[in-house]
PDB file of C-alpha atoms in Angstrom:
ATOM      1  CA  MET A   1      12.671  -3.904  14.304  1.00  0.00           C
ATOM      2  CA  ASN A   2      10.342  -0.901  14.055  1.00  0.00           C
ATOM      3  CA  ASP A   3       8.772   0.951  11.143  1.00  0.00           C
ATOM      4  CA  GLU A   4      11.770   3.261  10.809  1.00  0.00           C
ATOM      5  CA  PHE A   5      14.095   0.292  10.263  1.00  0.00           C
ATOM      6  CA  PHE A   6      12.006  -0.991   7.336  1.00  0.00           C
ATOM      7  CA  ALA A   7      11.687   2.512   5.889  1.00  0.00           C
ATOM      8  CA  ARG A   8      15.424   3.296   6.008  1.00  0.00           C
ATOM      9  CA  VAL A   9      16.615  -0.057   4.649  1.00  0.00           C
ATOM     10  CA  GLY A  10      13.993  -0.026   1.880  1.00  0.00           C
ATOM     11  CA  HIS A  11      14.859   3.553   0.922  1.00  0.00           C
ATOM     12  CA  ASP A  12      18.600   2.874   0.639  1.00  0.00           C
ATOM     13  CA  LEU A  13      18.163  -0.337  -1.363  1.00  0.00           C
ATOM     14  CA  ARG A  14      15.619   1.294  -3.662  1.00  0.00           C
ATOM     15  CA  GLY A  15      17.996   4.174  -4.417  1.00  0.00           C
ATOM     16  CA  GLU A  16      20.799   1.837  -5.479  1.00  0.00           C
ATOM     17  CA  LEU A  17      18.419  -0.247  -7.584  1.00  0.00           C
ATOM     18  CA  ALA A  18      17.091   2.864  -9.332  1.00  0.00           C
ATOM     19  CA  THR A  19      20.641   3.842 -10.324  1.00  0.00           C
ATOM     20  CA  MET A  20      21.356   0.402 -11.788  1.00  0.00           C
ATOM     21  CA  LEU A  21      18.069   0.257 -13.690  1.00  0.00           C
ATOM     22  CA  ALA A  22      18.632   3.744 -15.087  1.00  0.00           C
ATOM     23  CA  GLY A  23      21.896   2.520 -16.618  1.00  0.00           C
ATOM     24  CA  VAL A  24      20.201  -0.529 -18.130  1.00  0.00           C
ATOM     25  CA  HIS A  25      17.370   1.576 -19.589  1.00  0.00           C
ATOM     26  CA  TYR A  26      19.902   4.006 -21.061  1.00  0.00           C
ATOM     27  CA  LEU A  27      21.877   1.268 -22.797  1.00  0.00           C
ATOM     28  CA  LEU A  28      18.756  -0.390 -24.210  1.00  0.00           C
ATOM     29  CA  ARG A  29      17.427   2.885 -25.565  1.00  0.00           C
ATOM     30  CA  TYR A  30      20.504   4.683 -26.849  1.00  0.00           C
ATOM     31  CA  GLU A  31      23.254   2.117 -27.433  1.00  0.00           C
ATOM     32  CA  LYS A  32      22.569   1.230 -31.061  1.00  0.00           C
ATOM     33  CA  GLY A  33      25.594  -1.033 -31.412  1.00  0.00           C
ATOM     34  CA  LEU A  34      24.399  -3.673 -28.959  1.00  0.00           C
ATOM     35  CA  GLY A  35      24.396  -7.189 -30.339  1.00  0.00           C
ATOM     36  CA  ALA A  36      21.446  -9.528 -29.911  1.00  0.00           C
ATOM     37  CA  GLY A  37      23.144 -11.412 -27.068  1.00  0.00           C
ATOM     38  CA  SER A  38      23.982  -8.249 -25.136  1.00  0.00           C
ATOM     39  CA  ARG A  39      20.489  -6.839 -25.627  1.00  0.00           C
ATOM     40  CA  ASP A  40      18.928 -10.088 -24.427  1.00  0.00           C
ATOM     41  CA  MET A  41      21.086 -10.067 -21.303  1.00  0.00           C
ATOM     42  CA  LEU A  42      20.160  -6.442 -20.541  1.00  0.00           C
ATOM     43  CA  GLU A  43      16.481  -7.265 -20.952  1.00  0.00           C
ATOM     44  CA  ARG A  44      16.894 -10.082 -18.463  1.00  0.00           C
ATOM     45  CA  VAL A  45      18.613  -7.718 -16.028  1.00  0.00           C
ATOM     46  CA  ARG A  46      15.803  -5.190 -16.480  1.00  0.00           C
ATOM     47  CA  GLY A  47      13.200  -7.867 -15.769  1.00  0.00           C
ATOM     48  CA  ALA A  48      15.068  -8.948 -12.652  1.00  0.00           C
ATOM     49  CA  GLY A  49      15.273  -5.323 -11.540  1.00  0.00           C
ATOM     50  CA  GLU A  50      11.527  -4.827 -11.928  1.00  0.00           C
ATOM     51  CA  ARG A  51      10.879  -7.957  -9.879  1.00  0.00           C
ATOM     52  CA  LEU A  52      13.303  -6.715  -7.222  1.00  0.00           C
ATOM     53  CA  LYS A  53      11.349  -3.445  -7.037  1.00  0.00           C
ATOM     54  CA  ARG A  54       8.221  -5.462  -6.233  1.00  0.00           C
ATOM     55  CA  LEU A  55      10.122  -7.432  -3.589  1.00  0.00           C
ATOM     56  CA  LEU A  56      11.266  -4.169  -1.998  1.00  0.00           C
ATOM     57  CA  ASP A  57       7.675  -2.935  -1.924  1.00  0.00           C
ATOM     58  CA  GLU A  58       6.788  -6.116  -0.041  1.00  0.00           C
ATOM     59  CA  PHE A  59       9.678  -5.518   2.355  1.00  0.00           C
ATOM     60  CA  ASP A  60       8.483  -1.953   2.983  1.00  0.00           C
ATOM     61  CA  ASN A  61       4.955  -3.146   3.706  1.00  0.00           C
ATOM     62  CA  ALA A  62       6.209  -5.823   6.101  1.00  0.00           C
ATOM     63  CA  VAL A  63       5.626  -3.350   8.951  1.00  0.00           C
ATOM     64  CA  TRP A  64       2.020  -4.606   8.848  1.00  0.00           C
ATOM     65  CA  LEU A  65       3.135  -8.022  10.044  1.00  0.00           C
ATOM     66  CA  ARG A  66       3.286  -6.427  13.487  1.00  0.00           C
ATOM     67  CA  ALA A  67       0.127  -4.952  14.972  1.00  0.00           C
ATOM     68  CA  ASP A  68       0.462  -1.357  16.152  1.00  0.00           C
ATOM     69  CA  PRO A  69      -2.698   0.606  17.046  1.00  0.00           C
ATOM     70  CA  ASN A  70      -0.725   3.858  16.846  1.00  0.00           C
ATOM     71  CA  ARG A  71       0.567   3.331  13.322  1.00  0.00           C
ATOM     72  CA  PRO A  72      -0.676   6.316  11.266  1.00  0.00           C
ATOM     73  CA  MET A  73      -3.090   5.870   8.382  1.00  0.00           C
ATOM     74  CA  THR A  74      -4.762   8.316   6.015  1.00  0.00           C
ATOM     75  CA  ILE A  75      -8.472   7.821   6.686  1.00  0.00           C
ATOM     76  CA  ALA A  76     -10.908   8.789   3.951  1.00  0.00           C
ATOM     77  CA  PRO A  77     -14.171   7.531   2.441  1.00  0.00           C
ATOM     78  CA  CYS A  78     -13.530   4.803  -0.135  1.00  0.00           C
ATOM     79  CA  ASP A  79     -15.477   2.300  -2.196  1.00  0.00           C
ATOM     80  CA  ALA A  80     -14.684  -1.416  -2.050  1.00  0.00           C
ATOM     81  CA  ALA A  81     -15.735  -2.007  -5.664  1.00  0.00           C
ATOM     82  CA  GLU A  82     -13.420   0.730  -6.909  1.00  0.00           C
ATOM     83  CA  LEU A  83     -10.544  -0.611  -4.802  1.00  0.00           C
ATOM     84  CA  ALA A  84     -11.071  -4.074  -6.285  1.00  0.00           C
ATOM     85  CA  ARG A  85     -11.069  -2.650  -9.819  1.00  0.00           C
ATOM     86  CA  GLN A  86      -7.860  -0.735  -9.099  1.00  0.00           C
ATOM     87  CA  ALA A  87      -6.170  -3.902  -7.831  1.00  0.00           C
ATOM     88  CA  ALA A  88      -7.268  -5.774 -10.955  1.00  0.00           C
ATOM     89  CA  SER A  89      -6.016  -2.949 -13.186  1.00  0.00           C
ATOM     90  CA  HIS A  90      -2.592  -2.878 -11.508  1.00  0.00           C
ATOM     91  CA  LEU A  91      -2.231  -6.631 -12.075  1.00  0.00           C
ATOM     92  CA  GLU A  92      -3.625  -6.665 -15.612  1.00  0.00           C
ATOM     93  CA  ALA A  93      -0.251  -7.009 -17.330  1.00  0.00           C
ATOM     94  CA  THR A  94       0.908  -9.735 -14.927  1.00  0.00           C
ATOM     95  CA  ALA A  95      -2.329 -11.658 -15.437  1.00  0.00           C
ATOM     96  CA  ALA A  96      -2.076 -11.359 -19.222  1.00  0.00           C
ATOM     97  CA  SER A  97       1.498 -12.673 -19.210  1.00  0.00           C
ATOM     98  CA  ARG A  98       0.276 -15.791 -17.388  1.00  0.00           C
ATOM     99  CA  GLY A  99      -2.846 -16.293 -19.478  1.00  0.00           C
ATOM    100  CA  VAL A 100      -5.093 -15.450 -16.520  1.00  0.00           C
ATOM    101  CA  ARG A 101      -8.511 -13.896 -17.124  1.00  0.00           C
ATOM    102  CA  ILE A 102      -9.734 -11.684 -14.256  1.00  0.00           C
ATOM    103  CA  SER A 103     -13.474 -11.052 -14.036  1.00  0.00           C
ATOM    104  CA  VAL A 104     -15.194  -8.669 -11.610  1.00  0.00           C
ATOM    105  CA  GLU A 105     -18.734  -9.099 -10.320  1.00  0.00           C
ATOM    106  CA  ASP A 106     -20.223  -6.191  -8.387  1.00  0.00           C
ATOM    107  CA  ALA A 107     -23.122  -7.486  -6.282  1.00  0.00           C
ATOM    108  CA  VAL A 108     -23.828  -4.231  -4.431  1.00  0.00           C
ATOM    109  CA  GLN A 109     -25.893  -1.141  -5.133  1.00  0.00           C
ATOM    110  CA  ASP A 110     -24.398   2.338  -5.313  1.00  0.00           C
ATOM    111  CA  GLY A 111     -23.119   3.352  -1.903  1.00  0.00           C
ATOM    112  CA  GLU A 112     -23.437  -0.108  -0.332  1.00  0.00           C
ATOM    113  CA  ALA A 113     -19.721  -0.863  -0.565  1.00  0.00           C
ATOM    114  CA  THR A 114     -18.439   2.372   0.967  1.00  0.00           C
ATOM    115  CA  LEU A 115     -16.351   2.534   4.122  1.00  0.00           C
ATOM    116  CA  LYS A 116     -13.837   4.724   5.894  1.00  0.00           C
ATOM    117  CA  GLY A 117     -10.263   3.548   5.740  1.00  0.00           C
ATOM    118  CA  ASP A 118      -6.873   4.119   4.152  1.00  0.00           C
ATOM    119  CA  PRO A 119      -7.580   3.702   0.406  1.00  0.00           C
ATOM    120  CA  GLU A 120      -3.950   3.076  -0.559  1.00  0.00           C
ATOM    121  CA  LEU A 121      -3.395   0.457   2.135  1.00  0.00           C
ATOM    122  CA  LEU A 122      -6.664  -1.324   1.387  1.00  0.00           C
ATOM    123  CA  ARG A 123      -5.797  -1.416  -2.320  1.00  0.00           C
ATOM    124  CA  ILE A 124      -2.378  -2.852  -1.443  1.00  0.00           C
ATOM    125  CA  ALA A 125      -3.993  -5.554   0.700  1.00  0.00           C
ATOM    126  CA  LEU A 126      -6.401  -6.533  -2.085  1.00  0.00           C
ATOM    127  CA  GLU A 127      -3.565  -6.496  -4.610  1.00  0.00           C
ATOM    128  CA  TYR A 128      -1.466  -8.902  -2.541  1.00  0.00           C
ATOM    129  CA  VAL A 129      -4.371 -11.336  -2.274  1.00  0.00           C
ATOM    130  CA  LEU A 130      -5.314 -11.067  -5.943  1.00  0.00           C
ATOM    131  CA  GLY A 131      -1.649 -11.308  -6.902  1.00  0.00           C
ATOM    132  CA  LEU A 132      -1.348 -14.633  -5.100  1.00  0.00           C
ATOM    133  CA  ALA A 133      -4.433 -15.945  -6.906  1.00  0.00           C
ATOM    134  CA  VAL A 134      -2.993 -14.817 -10.249  1.00  0.00           C
ATOM    135  CA  LEU A 135       0.402 -16.324  -9.449  1.00  0.00           C
ATOM    136  CA  ARG A 136      -1.313 -19.668  -8.775  1.00  0.00           C
ATOM    137  CA  SER A 137      -3.503 -19.552 -11.868  1.00  0.00           C
ATOM    138  CA  ARG A 138      -1.514 -19.904 -15.067  1.00  0.00           C
ATOM    139  CA  ASP A 139      -4.031 -20.217 -17.952  1.00  0.00           C
ATOM    140  CA  ARG A 140      -6.975 -20.260 -15.528  1.00  0.00           C
ATOM    141  CA  PRO A 141      -9.575 -17.639 -14.553  1.00  0.00           C
ATOM    142  CA  VAL A 142      -9.766 -15.655 -11.327  1.00  0.00           C
ATOM    143  CA  GLN A 143     -13.061 -14.188 -10.198  1.00  0.00           C
ATOM    144  CA  ILE A 144     -13.549 -11.095  -8.016  1.00  0.00           C
ATOM    145  CA  ARG A 145     -16.855 -10.510  -6.243  1.00  0.00           C
ATOM    146  CA  VAL A 146     -17.766  -7.418  -4.223  1.00  0.00           C
ATOM    147  CA  SER A 147     -20.591  -7.827  -1.706  1.00  0.00           C
ATOM    148  CA  ARG A 148     -21.890  -6.421   1.551  1.00  0.00           C
ATOM    149  CA  ALA A 149     -21.961  -8.255   4.884  1.00  0.00           C
ATOM    150  CA  ALA A 150     -23.469  -7.153   8.173  1.00  0.00           C
ATOM    151  CA  ASP A 151     -20.169  -5.668   9.343  1.00  0.00           C
ATOM    152  CA  GLY A 152     -19.111  -4.012   6.084  1.00  0.00           C
ATOM    153  CA  PRO A 153     -17.951  -4.521   2.482  1.00  0.00           C
ATOM    154  CA  VAL A 154     -16.390  -7.825   1.442  1.00  0.00           C
ATOM    155  CA  VAL A 155     -14.171  -8.560  -1.564  1.00  0.00           C
ATOM    156  CA  THR A 156     -13.844 -12.231  -2.487  1.00  0.00           C
ATOM    157  CA  PHE A 157     -11.288 -13.741  -4.862  1.00  0.00           C
ATOM    158  CA  VAL A 158     -11.860 -17.247  -6.246  1.00  0.00           C
ATOM    159  CA  ASP A 159      -9.263 -19.128  -8.264  1.00  0.00           C
ATOM    160  CA  GLU A 160      -9.414 -22.504  -9.982  1.00  0.00           C
ATOM    161  CA  ALA A 161      -5.750 -23.344  -9.583  1.00  0.00           C
ATOM    162  CA  GLY A 162      -6.087 -26.573  -7.663  1.00  0.00           C
ATOM    163  CA  PRO A 163      -6.344 -27.470  -3.972  1.00  0.00           C
ATOM    164  CA  VAL A 164      -3.891 -26.907  -1.152  1.00  0.00           C
ATOM    165  CA  PRO A 165      -3.249 -29.715   1.378  1.00  0.00           C
ATOM    166  CA  PRO A 166      -5.193 -29.144   4.627  1.00  0.00           C
ATOM    167  CA  GLU A 167      -1.997 -29.094   6.671  1.00  0.00           C
ATOM    168  CA  SER A 168      -0.676 -26.210   4.516  1.00  0.00           C
ATOM    169  CA  LEU A 169      -3.983 -24.335   4.230  1.00  0.00           C
ATOM    170  CA  ALA A 170      -3.992 -23.484   7.935  1.00  0.00           C
ATOM    171  CA  GLY A 171      -0.621 -21.727   7.661  1.00  0.00           C
ATOM    172  CA  LEU A 172      -1.127 -19.700   4.489  1.00  0.00           C
ATOM    173  CA  LEU A 173      -1.619 -16.469   6.437  1.00  0.00           C
ATOM    174  CA  ASP A 174       1.636 -16.880   8.356  1.00  0.00           C
ATOM    175  CA  PRO A 175       4.780 -15.152   7.028  1.00  0.00           C
ATOM    176  CA  PHE A 176       6.166 -17.270   4.149  1.00  0.00           C
ATOM    177  CA  GLY A 177       3.261 -19.704   4.511  1.00  0.00           C
ATOM    178  CA  GLU A 178       1.784 -18.679   1.158  1.00  0.00           C
ATOM    179  CA  ARG A 179       4.575 -20.501  -0.666  1.00  0.00           C
ATOM    180  CA  ALA A 180       2.702 -23.754  -0.031  1.00  0.00           C
ATOM    181  CA  ALA A 181      -0.068 -22.495  -2.346  1.00  0.00           C
ATOM    182  CA  ILE A 182       2.195 -21.565  -5.269  1.00  0.00           C
ATOM    183  CA  PRO A 183       3.023 -24.336  -7.747  1.00  0.00           C
ATOM    184  CA  ALA A 184       6.459 -24.350  -9.367  1.00  0.00           C
ATOM    185  CA  ASP A 185       6.539 -22.111 -12.429  1.00  0.00           C
ATOM    186  CA  PRO A 186       7.284 -24.307 -15.456  1.00  0.00           C
ATOM    187  CA  VAL A 187       8.847 -21.332 -17.250  1.00  0.00           C
ATOM    188  CA  ALA A 188      11.243 -20.260 -14.494  1.00  0.00           C
ATOM    189  CA  PRO A 189      10.910 -22.527 -11.434  1.00  0.00           C
ATOM    190  CA  ARG A 190      13.460 -20.623  -9.345  1.00  0.00           C
ATOM    191  CA  ARG A 191      12.223 -17.108 -10.135  1.00  0.00           C
ATOM    192  CA  ARG A 192      11.000 -15.187  -7.097  1.00  0.00           C
ATOM    193  CA  GLU A 193       7.963 -12.980  -7.701  1.00  0.00           C
ATOM    194  CA  ARG A 194       7.158 -12.498  -3.990  1.00  0.00           C
ATOM    195  CA  LEU A 195       9.031 -12.721  -0.715  1.00  0.00           C
ATOM    196  CA  GLY A 196       6.198 -14.818   0.675  1.00  0.00           C
ATOM    197  CA  LEU A 197       4.790 -12.128   2.982  1.00  0.00           C
ATOM    198  CA  GLY A 198       1.927 -10.787   0.868  1.00  0.00           C
ATOM    199  CA  LEU A 199      -0.977 -12.650   2.483  1.00  0.00           C
ATOM    200  CA  ALA A 200       0.359 -11.963   5.982  1.00  0.00           C
ATOM    201  CA  ILE A 201       0.710  -8.268   5.138  1.00  0.00           C
ATOM    202  CA  ALA A 202      -2.828  -8.183   3.716  1.00  0.00           C
ATOM    203  CA  ARG A 203      -4.166  -9.754   6.892  1.00  0.00           C
ATOM    204  CA  GLY A 204      -2.350  -7.158   9.015  1.00  0.00           C
ATOM    205  CA  ILE A 205      -3.770  -4.262   6.993  1.00  0.00           C
ATOM    206  CA  LEU A 206      -7.311  -5.653   7.041  1.00  0.00           C
ATOM    207  CA  ASP A 207      -7.094  -6.417  10.763  1.00  0.00           C
ATOM    208  CA  ALA A 208      -6.010  -2.825  11.394  1.00  0.00           C
ATOM    209  CA  HIS A 209      -9.197  -1.699   9.625  1.00  0.00           C
ATOM    210  CA  GLY A 210     -11.388  -3.903  11.800  1.00  0.00           C
ATOM    211  CA  GLY A 211     -11.789  -6.508   9.046  1.00  0.00           C
ATOM    212  CA  GLY A 212      -9.944  -9.703   8.280  1.00  0.00           C
ATOM    213  CA  LEU A 213      -8.803 -12.276   5.738  1.00  0.00           C
ATOM    214  CA  THR A 214      -9.875 -15.906   5.529  1.00  0.00           C
ATOM    215  CA  ILE A 215      -8.934 -18.633   3.043  1.00  0.00           C
ATOM    216  CA  GLU A 216     -10.866 -21.802   2.347  1.00  0.00           C
ATOM    217  CA  PRO A 217     -11.079 -24.445  -0.383  1.00  0.00           C
ATOM    218  CA  SER A 218     -13.437 -23.735  -3.254  1.00  0.00           C
ATOM    219  CA  SER A 219     -14.809 -26.336  -5.638  1.00  0.00           C
ATOM    220  CA  GLU A 220     -17.088 -23.966  -7.508  1.00  0.00           C
ATOM    221  CA  ARG A 221     -17.156 -20.382  -8.623  1.00  0.00           C
ATOM    222  CA  ASP A 222     -18.386 -17.795  -6.150  1.00  0.00           C
ATOM    223  CA  ASP A 223     -21.407 -17.095  -8.363  1.00  0.00           C
ATOM    224  CA  GLY A 224     -22.568 -20.705  -7.962  1.00  0.00           C
ATOM    225  CA  GLY A 225     -21.623 -21.717 -11.495  1.00  0.00           C
ATOM    226  CA  ALA A 226     -19.732 -24.830 -12.424  1.00  0.00           C
ATOM    227  CA  PRO A 227     -15.932 -24.454 -12.268  1.00  0.00           C
ATOM    228  CA  GLU A 228     -14.016 -24.362 -15.498  1.00  0.00           C
ATOM    229  CA  SER A 229     -11.685 -27.257 -16.116  1.00  0.00           C
ATOM    230  CA  GLY A 230      -8.645 -27.569 -18.301  1.00  0.00           C
ATOM    231  CA  ALA A 231      -5.305 -29.295 -18.712  1.00  0.00           C
ATOM    232  CA  GLY A 232      -6.875 -32.506 -17.403  1.00  0.00           C
ATOM    233  CA  ARG A 233      -6.950 -31.235 -13.805  1.00  0.00           C
ATOM    234  CA  PRO A 234      -9.880 -30.871 -11.398  1.00  0.00           C
ATOM    235  CA  ALA A 235     -11.077 -27.266 -11.217  1.00  0.00           C
ATOM    236  CA  ALA A 236     -10.848 -26.936  -7.430  1.00  0.00           C
ATOM    237  CA  GLY A 237      -9.157 -23.902  -5.976  1.00  0.00           C
ATOM    238  CA  LEU A 238      -9.141 -21.379  -3.154  1.00  0.00           C
ATOM    239  CA  ARG A 239     -11.561 -18.699  -1.995  1.00  0.00           C
ATOM    240  CA  PHE A 240      -9.945 -15.636  -0.374  1.00  0.00           C
ATOM    241  CA  THR A 241     -12.446 -13.533   1.595  1.00  0.00           C
ATOM    242  CA  CYS A 242     -11.354  -9.999   2.458  1.00  0.00           C
ATOM    243  CA  ALA A 243     -13.562  -8.203   4.985  1.00  0.00           C
ATOM    244  CA  LEU A 244     -12.600  -4.552   4.689  1.00  0.00           C
ATOM    245  CA  GLY A 245     -14.088  -3.429   7.998  1.00  0.00           C
ATOM    246  CA  GLY A 246     -13.833   0.312   8.463  1.00  0.00           C
ATOM    247  CA  VAL A 247     -12.198   2.799  10.815  1.00  0.00           C
ATOM    248  CA  ASP A 248     -12.951   6.371  11.794  1.00  0.00           C
ATOM    249  CA  ARG A 249      -9.911   7.742  13.555  1.00  0.00           C
ATOM    250  CA  ASP A 250      -9.584  11.429  12.791  1.00  0.00           C
ATOM    251  CA  LEU A 251      -6.476  11.699  14.954  1.00  0.00           C
ATOM    252  CA  HIS A 252      -4.793   8.663  13.397  1.00  0.00           C
ATOM    253  CA  GLN A 253      -3.408  10.118  10.200  1.00  0.00           C
ATOM    254  CA  ARG A 254      -0.256   9.709   8.173  1.00  0.00           C
ATOM    255  CA  PRO A 255       1.243  12.247   5.745  1.00  0.00           C
ATOM    256  CA  ALA A 256      -0.310  11.917   2.286  1.00  0.00           C
TER     257      ALA A 256
END
């Protein structure tokens, strides 16, 4: 299966989904005679459709599960701190719905977190990692820290959502391995928010930029402070370290 396969299947499925959602939006907005039961059902269908759109995005990005040095990217200067803020902004509504507070700590000076890479792809990678931390962290905080290492900018996400068994931790970066880190949702235990490929996709994107993704247990916040506790559970969690690397391939471009 090559990139064209993912692109064509994703495009066709997305077109059909857009048609169905357009009908649901129309009924909710203009059909004044809808009863409460019908309106509730349409809202549920709309919610399912929005989740399916996110799943299709994940399917489209699954091309990054397979390394390909010739895969085109749009290379431009970008700032790791700004990319982290964009990822947090895109997930703000999701975090709020789960009672998750996202905080951002910028530990670099102006210009220290710059690199050359594909800004959209790097933001997608950070968003998948942060999204997993948010999905794990109902009513708990998630911290983002931007720093600089010897080989480039680093964005670290720390959650306090509880530990992951050592035998599962080693496989979190494999396709579908991240499911071992996601507790059952007490609100809707069978609802699917992700296909289970997000961390593996993020690793592929970061690897393609000369960086990488590592995950390890964390028993304290990344700033050295004491972890917050609540709900009678220990405040251990995971630390996701995203090394953004950097590439400078003027001939390795993709259409904007």
